[in-house]
Coordinates of C-alpha atoms in Angstrom, one line a residue:
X1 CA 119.6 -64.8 2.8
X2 CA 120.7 -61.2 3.5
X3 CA 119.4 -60.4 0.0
X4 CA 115.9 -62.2 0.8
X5 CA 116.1 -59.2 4.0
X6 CA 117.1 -56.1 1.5
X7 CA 113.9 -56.9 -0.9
X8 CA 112.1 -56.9 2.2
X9 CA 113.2 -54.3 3.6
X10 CA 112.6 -52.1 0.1
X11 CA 108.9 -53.7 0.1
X12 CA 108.4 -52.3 3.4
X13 CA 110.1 -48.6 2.7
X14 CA 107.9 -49.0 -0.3
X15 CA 104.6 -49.2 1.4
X16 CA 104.9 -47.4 4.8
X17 CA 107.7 -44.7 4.2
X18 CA 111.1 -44.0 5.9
X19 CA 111.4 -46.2 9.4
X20 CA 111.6 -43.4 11.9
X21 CA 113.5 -46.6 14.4
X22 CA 114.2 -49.6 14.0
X23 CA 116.0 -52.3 16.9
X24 CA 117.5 -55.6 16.6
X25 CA 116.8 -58.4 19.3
X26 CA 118.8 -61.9 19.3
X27 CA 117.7 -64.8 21.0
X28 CA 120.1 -67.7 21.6
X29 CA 120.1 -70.1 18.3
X30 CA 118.0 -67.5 16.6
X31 CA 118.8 -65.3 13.5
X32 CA 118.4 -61.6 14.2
X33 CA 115.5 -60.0 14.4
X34 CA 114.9 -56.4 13.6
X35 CA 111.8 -54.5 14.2
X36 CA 110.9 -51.3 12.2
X37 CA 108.9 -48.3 13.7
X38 CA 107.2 -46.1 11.0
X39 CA 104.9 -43.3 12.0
X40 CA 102.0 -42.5 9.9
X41 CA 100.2 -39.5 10.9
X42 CA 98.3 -40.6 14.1
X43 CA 98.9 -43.8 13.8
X44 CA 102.6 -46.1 14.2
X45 CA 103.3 -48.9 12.3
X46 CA 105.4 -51.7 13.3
X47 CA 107.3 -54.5 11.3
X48 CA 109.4 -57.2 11.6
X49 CA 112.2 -57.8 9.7
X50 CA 114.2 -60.9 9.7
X51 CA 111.5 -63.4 9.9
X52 CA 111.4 -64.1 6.0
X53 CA 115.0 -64.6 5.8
X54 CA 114.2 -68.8 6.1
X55 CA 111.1 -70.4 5.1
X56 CA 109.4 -71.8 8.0
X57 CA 109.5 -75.0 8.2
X58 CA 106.4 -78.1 9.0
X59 CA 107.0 -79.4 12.0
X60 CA 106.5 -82.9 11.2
X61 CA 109.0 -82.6 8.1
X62 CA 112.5 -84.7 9.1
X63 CA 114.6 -82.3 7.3
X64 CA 113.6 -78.4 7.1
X65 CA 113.5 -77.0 3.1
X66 CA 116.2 -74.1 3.2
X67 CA 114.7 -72.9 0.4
X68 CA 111.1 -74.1 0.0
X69 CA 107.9 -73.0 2.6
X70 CA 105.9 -70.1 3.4
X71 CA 107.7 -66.6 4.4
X72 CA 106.4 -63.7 6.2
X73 CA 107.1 -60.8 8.5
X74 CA 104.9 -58.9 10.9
X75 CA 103.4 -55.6 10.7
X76 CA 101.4 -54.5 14.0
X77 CA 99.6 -50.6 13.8
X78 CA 98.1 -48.6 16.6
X79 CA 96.9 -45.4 16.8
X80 CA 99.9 -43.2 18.3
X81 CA 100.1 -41.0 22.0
X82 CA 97.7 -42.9 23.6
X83 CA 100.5 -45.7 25.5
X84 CA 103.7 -46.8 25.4
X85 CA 103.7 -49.3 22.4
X86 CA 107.3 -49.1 21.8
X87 CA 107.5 -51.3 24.2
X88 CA 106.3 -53.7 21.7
X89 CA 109.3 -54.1 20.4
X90 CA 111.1 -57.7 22.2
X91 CA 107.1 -59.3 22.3
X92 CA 107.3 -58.8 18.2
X93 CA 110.5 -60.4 18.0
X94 CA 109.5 -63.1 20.7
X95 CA 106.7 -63.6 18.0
X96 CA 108.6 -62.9 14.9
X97 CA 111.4 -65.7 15.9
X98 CA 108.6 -68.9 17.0
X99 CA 109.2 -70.7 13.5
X100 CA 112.9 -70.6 14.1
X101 CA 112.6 -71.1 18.1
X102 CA 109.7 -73.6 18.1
X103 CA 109.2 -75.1 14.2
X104 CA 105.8 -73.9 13.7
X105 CA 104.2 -72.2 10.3
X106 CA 102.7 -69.2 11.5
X107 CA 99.4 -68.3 8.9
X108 CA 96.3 -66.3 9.0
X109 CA 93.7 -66.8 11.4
X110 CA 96.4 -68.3 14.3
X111 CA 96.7 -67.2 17.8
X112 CA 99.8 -66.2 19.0
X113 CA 100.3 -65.3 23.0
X114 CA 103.9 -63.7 24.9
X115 CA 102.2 -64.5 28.2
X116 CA 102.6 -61.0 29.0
X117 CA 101.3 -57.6 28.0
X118 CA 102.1 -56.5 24.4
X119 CA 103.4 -53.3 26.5
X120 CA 102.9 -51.6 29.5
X121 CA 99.6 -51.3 30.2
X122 CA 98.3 -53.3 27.5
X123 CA 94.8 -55.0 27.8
X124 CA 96.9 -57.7 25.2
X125 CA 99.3 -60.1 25.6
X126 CA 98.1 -62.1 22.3
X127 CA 97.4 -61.5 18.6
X128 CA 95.5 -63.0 15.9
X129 CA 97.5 -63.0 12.7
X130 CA 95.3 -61.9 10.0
X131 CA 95.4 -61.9 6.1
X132 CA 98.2 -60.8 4.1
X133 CA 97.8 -58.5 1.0
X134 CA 96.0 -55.3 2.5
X135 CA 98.6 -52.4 3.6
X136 CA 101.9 -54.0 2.5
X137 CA 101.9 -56.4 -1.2
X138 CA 103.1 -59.9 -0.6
X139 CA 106.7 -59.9 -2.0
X140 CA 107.7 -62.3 -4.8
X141 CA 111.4 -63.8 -5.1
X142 CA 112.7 -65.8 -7.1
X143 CA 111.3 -69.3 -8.3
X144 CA 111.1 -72.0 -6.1
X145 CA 111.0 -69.4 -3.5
X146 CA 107.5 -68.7 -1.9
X147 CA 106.7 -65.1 -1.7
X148 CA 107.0 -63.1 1.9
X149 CA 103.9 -62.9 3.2
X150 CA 103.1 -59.5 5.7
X151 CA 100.8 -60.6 7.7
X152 CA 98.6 -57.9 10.0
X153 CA 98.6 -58.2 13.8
X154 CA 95.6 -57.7 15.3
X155 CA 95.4 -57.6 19.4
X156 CA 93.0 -60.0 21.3
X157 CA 92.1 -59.4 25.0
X158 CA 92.5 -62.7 26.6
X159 CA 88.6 -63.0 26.6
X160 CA 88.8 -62.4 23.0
X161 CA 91.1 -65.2 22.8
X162 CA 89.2 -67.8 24.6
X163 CA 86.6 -67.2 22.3
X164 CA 88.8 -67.3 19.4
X165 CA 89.4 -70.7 20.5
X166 CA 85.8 -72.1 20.8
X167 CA 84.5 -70.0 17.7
X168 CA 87.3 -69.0 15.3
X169 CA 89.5 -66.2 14.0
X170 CA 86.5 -65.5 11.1
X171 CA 83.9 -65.3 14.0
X172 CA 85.9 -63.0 15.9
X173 CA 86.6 -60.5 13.3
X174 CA 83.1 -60.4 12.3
X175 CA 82.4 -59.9 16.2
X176 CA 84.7 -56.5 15.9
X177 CA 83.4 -55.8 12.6
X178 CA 79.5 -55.9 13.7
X179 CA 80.5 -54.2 16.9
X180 CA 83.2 -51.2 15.4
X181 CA 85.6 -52.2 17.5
X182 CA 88.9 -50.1 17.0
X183 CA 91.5 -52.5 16.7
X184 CA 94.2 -49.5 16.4
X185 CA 92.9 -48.6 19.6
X186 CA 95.8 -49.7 22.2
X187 CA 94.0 -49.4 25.6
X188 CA 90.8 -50.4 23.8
X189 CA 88.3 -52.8 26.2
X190 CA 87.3 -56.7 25.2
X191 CA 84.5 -56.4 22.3
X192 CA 80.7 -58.2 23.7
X193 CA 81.3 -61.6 23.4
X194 CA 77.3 -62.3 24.6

């Protein structure tokens, strides 16, 4: 699948620029994971790569589809200078290698939580995946191969997240959208949840 990875990568190069960094992380049983830094003027960009390489796979199926089920990679941005985020780097490939690690289908609008901050500092140690399609394209391949998705990261507080939970990922982001909340912000404070 390392030609699944290249187009991927290209997509990526395409739409954000030259990766300024980029580490690997490999987690026992897992395929590798890379994650890509790209700076952007004030903000930083970062996306996973490795993720698409295998479709993920339903849970309840009794044999996983090598080559059939949804595809995506991660891309998280945050304003730049204002914290460590590089740290992000082994919590995005914690998150990027749950399909593999776990067997789950990762889509918009679901929670995921590393059960520890995002990076030091962080108000975060969760994220609500949000639609695809915005900053970087969905990538086609080949028929019967489903395109790679890149799906946003978006921070939640773990207030936010109990919310999340009770109300939904659509009432949340119209809870930050009624209330400005700057989601690049990374030392940014729980939005009213009143």
């Amino acid at each position: 699948m390392g030609q699944v990875l290249a187009l991927v990568e290209a997509r990526l190069r395409t739409a954000l620029g030259e990766p300024d960094a980029r580490a690997a992380v490999t987690f026992l049983g897992t395929d590798r994971i890379e994650v890509l830094r790209f700076l952007d003027g004030d903000v930083v960009r970062y996306a996973t790569l490795g993720m698409s390489a295998q479709p993920m796979a339903d849970p309840t199926a009794a044999l996983a589809d090598p080559v059939k089920g949804p595809r995506a990679e991660f891309v998280l941005t945050v304003r730049a200078g204002l914290a460590d985020t590089d740290k992000v780097l082994r919590p995005l490939a914690v998150l990027a290698s749950a399909p593999q690690v776990e067997g789950v289908i990762v889509a918009a609008g679901a929670s995921l939580d590393v059960g520890e901050p995002l990076w030091p500092g962080a108000p975060f140690s969760s994220v609500l995946v949000a639609e695809s399609g915005g900053l970087v394209e969905d990538l086609e391949l080949d028929e019967p191969m489903d395109p790679v998705r890149f799906l946003p990261l978006l921070p939640m507080t773990s207030n936010e997240a109990a919310w999340k939970r009770v109300h939904g990922a659509k009432a949340l982001e119209e809870r930050w959208l009624t209330h400005g909340t700057d989601l690049r912000d990374p030392l940014r404070t729980s939005v009213r949840l009143d």
